[in-house]
Coordinates of C-alpha atoms in Angstrom, one line a residue:
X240 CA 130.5 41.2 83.6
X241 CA 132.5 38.2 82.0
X242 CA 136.5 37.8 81.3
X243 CA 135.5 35.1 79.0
X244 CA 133.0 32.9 77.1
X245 CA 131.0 30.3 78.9
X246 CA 131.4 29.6 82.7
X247 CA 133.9 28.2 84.9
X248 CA 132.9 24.9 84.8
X249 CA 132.5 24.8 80.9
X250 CA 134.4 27.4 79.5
X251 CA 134.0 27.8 75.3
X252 CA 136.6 26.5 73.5
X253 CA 137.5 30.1 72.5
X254 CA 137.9 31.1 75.9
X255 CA 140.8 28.3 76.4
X256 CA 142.8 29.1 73.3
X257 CA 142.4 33.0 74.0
X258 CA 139.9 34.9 75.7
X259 CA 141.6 33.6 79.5
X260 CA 144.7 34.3 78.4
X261 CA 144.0 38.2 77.4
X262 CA 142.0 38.5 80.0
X263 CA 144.9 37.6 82.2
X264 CA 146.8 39.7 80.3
X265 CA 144.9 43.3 81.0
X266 CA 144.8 42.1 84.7
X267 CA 149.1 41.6 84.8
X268 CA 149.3 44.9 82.7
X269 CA 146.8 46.6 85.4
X270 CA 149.0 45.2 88.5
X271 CA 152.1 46.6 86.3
X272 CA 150.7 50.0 86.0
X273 CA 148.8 50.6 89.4
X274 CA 151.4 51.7 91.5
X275 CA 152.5 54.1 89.8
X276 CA 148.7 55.3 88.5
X277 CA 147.3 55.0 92.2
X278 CA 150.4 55.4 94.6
X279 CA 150.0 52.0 96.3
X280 CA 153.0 50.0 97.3
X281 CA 153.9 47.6 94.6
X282 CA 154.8 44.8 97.3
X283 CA 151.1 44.5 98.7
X284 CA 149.0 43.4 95.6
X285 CA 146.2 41.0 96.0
X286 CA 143.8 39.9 93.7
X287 CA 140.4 38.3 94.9
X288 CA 138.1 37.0 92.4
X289 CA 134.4 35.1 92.5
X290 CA 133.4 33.0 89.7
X291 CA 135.2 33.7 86.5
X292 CA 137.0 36.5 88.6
X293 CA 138.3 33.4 90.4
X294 CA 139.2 31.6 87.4
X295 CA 140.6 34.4 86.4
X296 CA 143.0 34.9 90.0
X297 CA 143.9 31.5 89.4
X298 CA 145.1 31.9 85.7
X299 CA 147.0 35.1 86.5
X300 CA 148.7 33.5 89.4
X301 CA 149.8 30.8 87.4
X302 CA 150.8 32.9 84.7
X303 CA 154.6 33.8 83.9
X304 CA 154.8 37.6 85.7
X305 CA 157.6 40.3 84.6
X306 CA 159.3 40.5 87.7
X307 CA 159.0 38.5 91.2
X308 CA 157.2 39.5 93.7
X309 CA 154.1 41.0 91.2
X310 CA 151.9 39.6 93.3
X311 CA 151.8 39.2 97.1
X312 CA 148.8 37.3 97.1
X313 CA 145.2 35.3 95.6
X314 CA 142.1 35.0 96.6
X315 CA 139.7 32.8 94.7
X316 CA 136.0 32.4 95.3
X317 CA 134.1 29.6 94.1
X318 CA 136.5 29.7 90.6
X319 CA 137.9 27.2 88.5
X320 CA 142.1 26.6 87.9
X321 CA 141.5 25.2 84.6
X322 CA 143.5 22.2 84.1
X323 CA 144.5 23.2 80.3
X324 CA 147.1 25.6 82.3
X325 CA 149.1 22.1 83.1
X326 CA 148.6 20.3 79.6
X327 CA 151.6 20.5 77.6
X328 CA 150.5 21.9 73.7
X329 CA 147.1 24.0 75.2
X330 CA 147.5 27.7 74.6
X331 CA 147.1 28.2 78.5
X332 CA 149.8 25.9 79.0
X333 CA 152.2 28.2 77.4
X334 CA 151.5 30.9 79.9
X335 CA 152.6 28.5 82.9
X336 CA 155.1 29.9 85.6
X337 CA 157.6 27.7 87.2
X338 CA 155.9 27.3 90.6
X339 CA 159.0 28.8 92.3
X340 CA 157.6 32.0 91.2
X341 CA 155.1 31.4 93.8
X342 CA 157.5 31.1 96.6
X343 CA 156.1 35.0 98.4
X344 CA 152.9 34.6 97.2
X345 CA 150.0 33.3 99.5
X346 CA 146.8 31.8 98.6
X347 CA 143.6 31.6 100.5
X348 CA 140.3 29.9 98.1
X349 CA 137.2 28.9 99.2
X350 CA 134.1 26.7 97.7
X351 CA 130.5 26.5 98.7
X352 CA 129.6 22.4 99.1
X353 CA 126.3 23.0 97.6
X354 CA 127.4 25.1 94.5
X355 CA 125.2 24.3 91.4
X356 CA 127.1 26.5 89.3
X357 CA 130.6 25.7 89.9
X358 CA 130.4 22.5 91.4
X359 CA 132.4 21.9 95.2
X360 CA 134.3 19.4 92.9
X361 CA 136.2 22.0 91.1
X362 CA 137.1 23.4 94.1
X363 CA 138.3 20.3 95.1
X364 CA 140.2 19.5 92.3
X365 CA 141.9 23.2 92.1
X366 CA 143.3 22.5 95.5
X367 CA 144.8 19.4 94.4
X368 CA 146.2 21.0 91.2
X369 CA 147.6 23.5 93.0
X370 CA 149.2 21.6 95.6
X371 CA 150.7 18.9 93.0
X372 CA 152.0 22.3 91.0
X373 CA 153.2 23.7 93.7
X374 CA 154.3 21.8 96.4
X375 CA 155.1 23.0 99.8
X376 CA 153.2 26.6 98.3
X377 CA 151.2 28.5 100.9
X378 CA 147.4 27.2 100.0
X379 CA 144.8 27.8 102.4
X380 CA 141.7 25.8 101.1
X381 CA 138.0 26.0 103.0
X382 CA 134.7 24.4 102.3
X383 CA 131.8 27.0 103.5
X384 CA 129.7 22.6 103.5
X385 CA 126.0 25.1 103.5
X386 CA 127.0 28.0 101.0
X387 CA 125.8 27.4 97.4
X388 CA 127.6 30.0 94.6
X389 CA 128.0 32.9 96.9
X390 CA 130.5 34.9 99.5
X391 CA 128.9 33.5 102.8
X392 CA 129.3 34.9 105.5
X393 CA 131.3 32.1 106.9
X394 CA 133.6 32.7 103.8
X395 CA 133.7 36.5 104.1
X396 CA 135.0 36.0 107.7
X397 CA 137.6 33.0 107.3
X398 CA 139.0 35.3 104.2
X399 CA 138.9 38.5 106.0
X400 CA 140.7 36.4 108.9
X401 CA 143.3 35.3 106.7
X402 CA 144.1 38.5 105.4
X403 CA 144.7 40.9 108.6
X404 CA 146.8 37.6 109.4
X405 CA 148.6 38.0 106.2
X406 CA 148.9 41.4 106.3
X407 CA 149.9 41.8 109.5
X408 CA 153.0 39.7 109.0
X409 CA 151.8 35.8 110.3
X410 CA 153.9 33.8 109.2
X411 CA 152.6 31.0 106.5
X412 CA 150.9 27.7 108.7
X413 CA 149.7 30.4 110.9
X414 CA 146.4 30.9 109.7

């Protein structure tokens, strides 16, 4: 499956000026209509992602949202927070929250070192997007320095960690 032309780490043209932003769309219209569709509590929605499901977690997080609170919290996967999101004029740009938004919501992502398909430096650089975004915002950021594009197992544990934490009402810094 694919929420949009090319990869993460070079996305088609067409994908920047639309297909991301749709995509992102139908995920914010799902979140909208879920509770209600499926009985879950409207206060406890995560999205996790891997890949372009990633890219995607990271363009709906930074997304304007109807109401706040939409979202409790992200986890991205070896993704990609394109940088278009913060460049005034790009169509993805236009979509961009005010990082106050983010204030509730907590993010865990994760990168494998040796990634060929999504290189650790995208990782790298989404943290420090992020963080210069959203300063102060509750980022957890992990290297798995042996996983290539995969869920490790070191991953799959460090997020399942940070999620019973979260969940369980730790406070942020705690994990």
């Amino acid at each position: 499956f694919r929420w949009f032309e090319g990869y993460s780490s070079a996305p088609e043209q067409i994908a920047l000026d639309k297909t991301v932003g749709s995509s992102s769309d139908a995920v914010l219209a799902f979140i909208e209509e879920a509770p209600a569709k499926f009985g879950i509590d409207p206060k406890r929605v995560f999205l996790l992602g891997f890949s372009q499901g990633a890219t995607l977690v990271w363009t709906t997080l930074l997304s304007r949202w109807s109401r706040p609170g939409l979202i409790a919290g992200g986890l991205t996967l070896s993704g990609r927070l394109f940088p278009e999101l913060m460049q005034a004029g790009t169509p993805l740009y236009a979509r961009l929250a005010d990082p106050t938004q983010l204030r509730d919501c907590a993010v865990f992502a994760s990168h494998g070192a040796q990634d060929s398909v999504t290189p650790v430096a995208i990782g790298r650089s989404n943290e420090r997007l992020f963080r210069d975004w959203a300063p102060g915002a509750d980022l957890i950021y992990k290297e798995d320095p042996v996983a290539g594009h995969e869920i490790s197992k070191a991953v799959a544990a460090s997020m399942s960690q940070w999620f019973r934490r979260y969940v369980s009402g730790a406070s942020k810094g705690d994990q």
